[in-house]
Amino acid sequence: MIGIIDYGMGNLRSVEKAFKYVGYEAKIIKDVASVKEAHALVLPGVGAFPDAMDTLIKTGMFEEIKRQIDKGKLFLGICLGMQLLFEKGFEIEETEGFKIFKGQVIELPKHNKIPHMGWNSLEIKRETPLLKGVENGDYAYFVHSYYIANNEEKYVYAVTDYGVQIPAVIIKDNVFSCQFHPEKSGKVGLKILKNFGEMAKWF
């Protein structure tokens, strides 16, 4: 079972329905026990970095998610769920994240319209099972005002351009993440979610 973590932010039902559409059991979870029991974890998110971290810490899920990641459980962060994996976010106030990856979450440059909303193409940098069947130049759907900066390039598997190069897929060991919303990205997004479900069989 793929556990979709509910911390009060995110398009949970859309993610759940998308997984079920591609043939994988997914369930929305909101407590420590369910985080432990899930075979794989998904952290979606639409909202503010500090509010998200506050909720995860207060519910006890923050420590349990870190524990499960350290144990090797397969994990996927989506949009804000990706950003929370980094050292710090600077939305509203400086807030520490999970520190799975090095880097910070900063505001997009103001020379382009903010938020970055809509379809944008992916430039694939490295092969990964998560992007199996996704072609260089395929489009995904983005909605965000902040992006990953000062990160380690060796973990970046795809980028997109919005006046600045935005890391779109970042992967390290059992932790996978994407800045775009696969559940809103049509056939491309469904491929990615199906690939994640396939990978869950290996972990």
PDB file of N, CA and C in Angstrom, residues 1-2 19 24-25 38-41 72-75 176 193-203:
ATOM      1  N   MET A   1       0.833  -1.201   0.000  1.00  0.00           N
ATOM      2  CA  MET A   1       0.000   0.000   0.000  1.00  0.00           C
ATOM      3  C   MET A   1       0.868   1.251   0.000  1.00  0.00           C
ATOM      4  N   ILE A   2       0.526   2.194  -0.869  1.00  0.00           N
ATOM      5  CA  ILE A   2       1.226   3.475  -0.936  1.00  0.00           C
ATOM      6  C   ILE A   2       0.492   4.459  -0.029  1.00  0.00           C
ATOM      7  N   PHE A  19      -2.993   7.240  -8.641  1.00  0.00           N
ATOM      8  CA  PHE A  19      -2.354   5.954  -8.355  1.00  0.00           C
ATOM      9  C   PHE A  19      -3.309   4.796  -8.638  1.00  0.00           C
ATOM     10  N   TYR A  24      -2.443   0.913  -8.727  1.00  0.00           N
ATOM     11  CA  TYR A  24      -1.781   0.719  -7.440  1.00  0.00           C
ATOM     12  C   TYR A  24      -2.664   1.184  -6.287  1.00  0.00           C
ATOM     13  N   GLU A  25      -2.671   0.372  -5.233  1.00  0.00           N
ATOM     14  CA  GLU A  25      -3.445   0.726  -4.050  1.00  0.00           C
ATOM     15  C   GLU A  25      -2.779   1.903  -3.343  1.00  0.00           C
ATOM     16  N   ALA A  38       2.745   1.781   5.977  1.00  0.00           N
ATOM     17  CA  ALA A  38       2.718   1.936   4.522  1.00  0.00           C
ATOM     18  C   ALA A  38       3.957   1.314   3.883  1.00  0.00           C
ATOM     19  N   HIS A  39       3.755   0.699   2.723  1.00  0.00           N
ATOM     20  CA  HIS A  39       4.868   0.077   2.007  1.00  0.00           C
ATOM     21  C   HIS A  39       5.760   1.125   1.352  1.00  0.00           C
ATOM     22  N   ALA A  40       5.157   2.211   0.913  1.00  0.00           N
ATOM     23  CA  ALA A  40       5.881   3.350   0.336  1.00  0.00           C
ATOM     24  C   ALA A  40       5.137   4.612   0.745  1.00  0.00           C
ATOM     25  N   LEU A  41       5.833   5.753   0.735  1.00  0.00           N
ATOM     26  CA  LEU A  41       5.245   7.002   1.207  1.00  0.00           C
ATOM     27  C   LEU A  41       5.292   8.082   0.127  1.00  0.00           C
ATOM     28  N   GLY A  72      15.126   3.029   4.668  1.00  0.00           N
ATOM     29  CA  GLY A  72      15.121   2.638   3.258  1.00  0.00           C
ATOM     30  C   GLY A  72      13.766   2.558   2.601  1.00  0.00           C
ATOM     31  N   LYS A  73      12.734   3.043   3.274  1.00  0.00           N
ATOM     32  CA  LYS A  73      11.393   3.001   2.671  1.00  0.00           C
ATOM     33  C   LYS A  73      11.331   3.936   1.470  1.00  0.00           C
ATOM     34  N   LEU A  74      10.701   3.485   0.402  1.00  0.00           N
ATOM     35  CA  LEU A  74      10.568   4.284  -0.815  1.00  0.00           C
ATOM     36  C   LEU A  74       9.708   5.512  -0.544  1.00  0.00           C
ATOM     37  N   PHE A  75      10.164   6.652  -1.051  1.00  0.00           N
ATOM     38  CA  PHE A  75       9.525   7.928  -0.720  1.00  0.00           C
ATOM     39  C   PHE A  75       9.454   8.806  -1.959  1.00  0.00           C
ATOM     40  N   PHE A 176      12.765  10.021  -3.824  1.00  0.00           N
ATOM     41  CA  PHE A 176      12.475  10.578  -5.130  1.00  0.00           C
ATOM     42  C   PHE A 176      11.620  11.829  -4.937  1.00  0.00           C
ATOM     43  N   LEU A 193       3.913   8.128 -11.922  1.00  0.00           N
ATOM     44  CA  LEU A 193       3.288   7.494 -10.760  1.00  0.00           C
ATOM     45  C   LEU A 193       3.273   5.970 -10.913  1.00  0.00           C
ATOM     46  N   LYS A 194       3.050   5.503 -12.131  1.00  0.00           N
ATOM     47  CA  LYS A 194       3.098   4.055 -12.362  1.00  0.00           C
ATOM     48  C   LYS A 194       4.506   3.528 -12.121  1.00  0.00           C
ATOM     49  N   ASN A 195       5.509   4.264 -12.583  1.00  0.00           N
ATOM     50  CA  ASN A 195       6.900   3.859 -12.346  1.00  0.00           C
ATOM     51  C   ASN A 195       7.214   3.796 -10.857  1.00  0.00           C
ATOM     52  N   PHE A 196       6.701   4.769 -10.095  1.00  0.00           N
ATOM     53  CA  PHE A 196       6.919   4.759  -8.643  1.00  0.00           C
ATOM     54  C   PHE A 196       6.270   3.519  -8.031  1.00  0.00           C
ATOM     55  N   GLY A 197       5.065   3.202  -8.474  1.00  0.00           N
ATOM     56  CA  GLY A 197       4.400   1.997  -7.987  1.00  0.00           C
ATOM     57  C   GLY A 197       5.187   0.734  -8.300  1.00  0.00           C
ATOM     58  N   GLU A 198       5.775   0.676  -9.503  1.00  0.00           N
ATOM     59  CA  GLU A 198       6.604  -0.470  -9.881  1.00  0.00           C
ATOM     60  C   GLU A 198       7.830  -0.567  -8.983  1.00  0.00           C
ATOM     61  N   MET A 199       8.454   0.575  -8.706  1.00  0.00           N
ATOM     62  CA  MET A 199       9.641   0.581  -7.851  1.00  0.00           C
ATOM     63  C   MET A 199       9.328   0.118  -6.438  1.00  0.00           C
ATOM     64  N   ALA A 200       8.113   0.375  -6.003  1.00  0.00           N
ATOM     65  CA  ALA A 200       7.728  -0.017  -4.639  1.00  0.00           C
ATOM     66  C   ALA A 200       7.843  -1.527  -4.445  1.00  0.00           C
ATOM     67  N   LYS A 201       7.790  -2.276  -5.539  1.00  0.00           N
ATOM     68  CA  LYS A 201       7.931  -3.731  -5.442  1.00  0.00           C
ATOM     69  C   LYS A 201       9.355  -4.143  -5.072  1.00  0.00           C
ATOM     70  N   TRP A 202      10.330  -3.257  -5.342  1.00  0.00           N
ATOM     71  CA  TRP A 202      11.728  -3.602  -5.093  1.00  0.00           C
ATOM     72  C   TRP A 202      12.159  -3.282  -3.669  1.00  0.00           C
ATOM     73  N   PHE A 203      11.405  -2.434  -2.985  1.00  0.00           N
ATOM     74  CA  PHE A 203      11.835  -1.943  -1.670  1.00  0.00           C
ATOM     75  C   PHE A 203      11.149  -2.721  -0.550  1.00  0.00           C
TER      76      PHE A 203
END
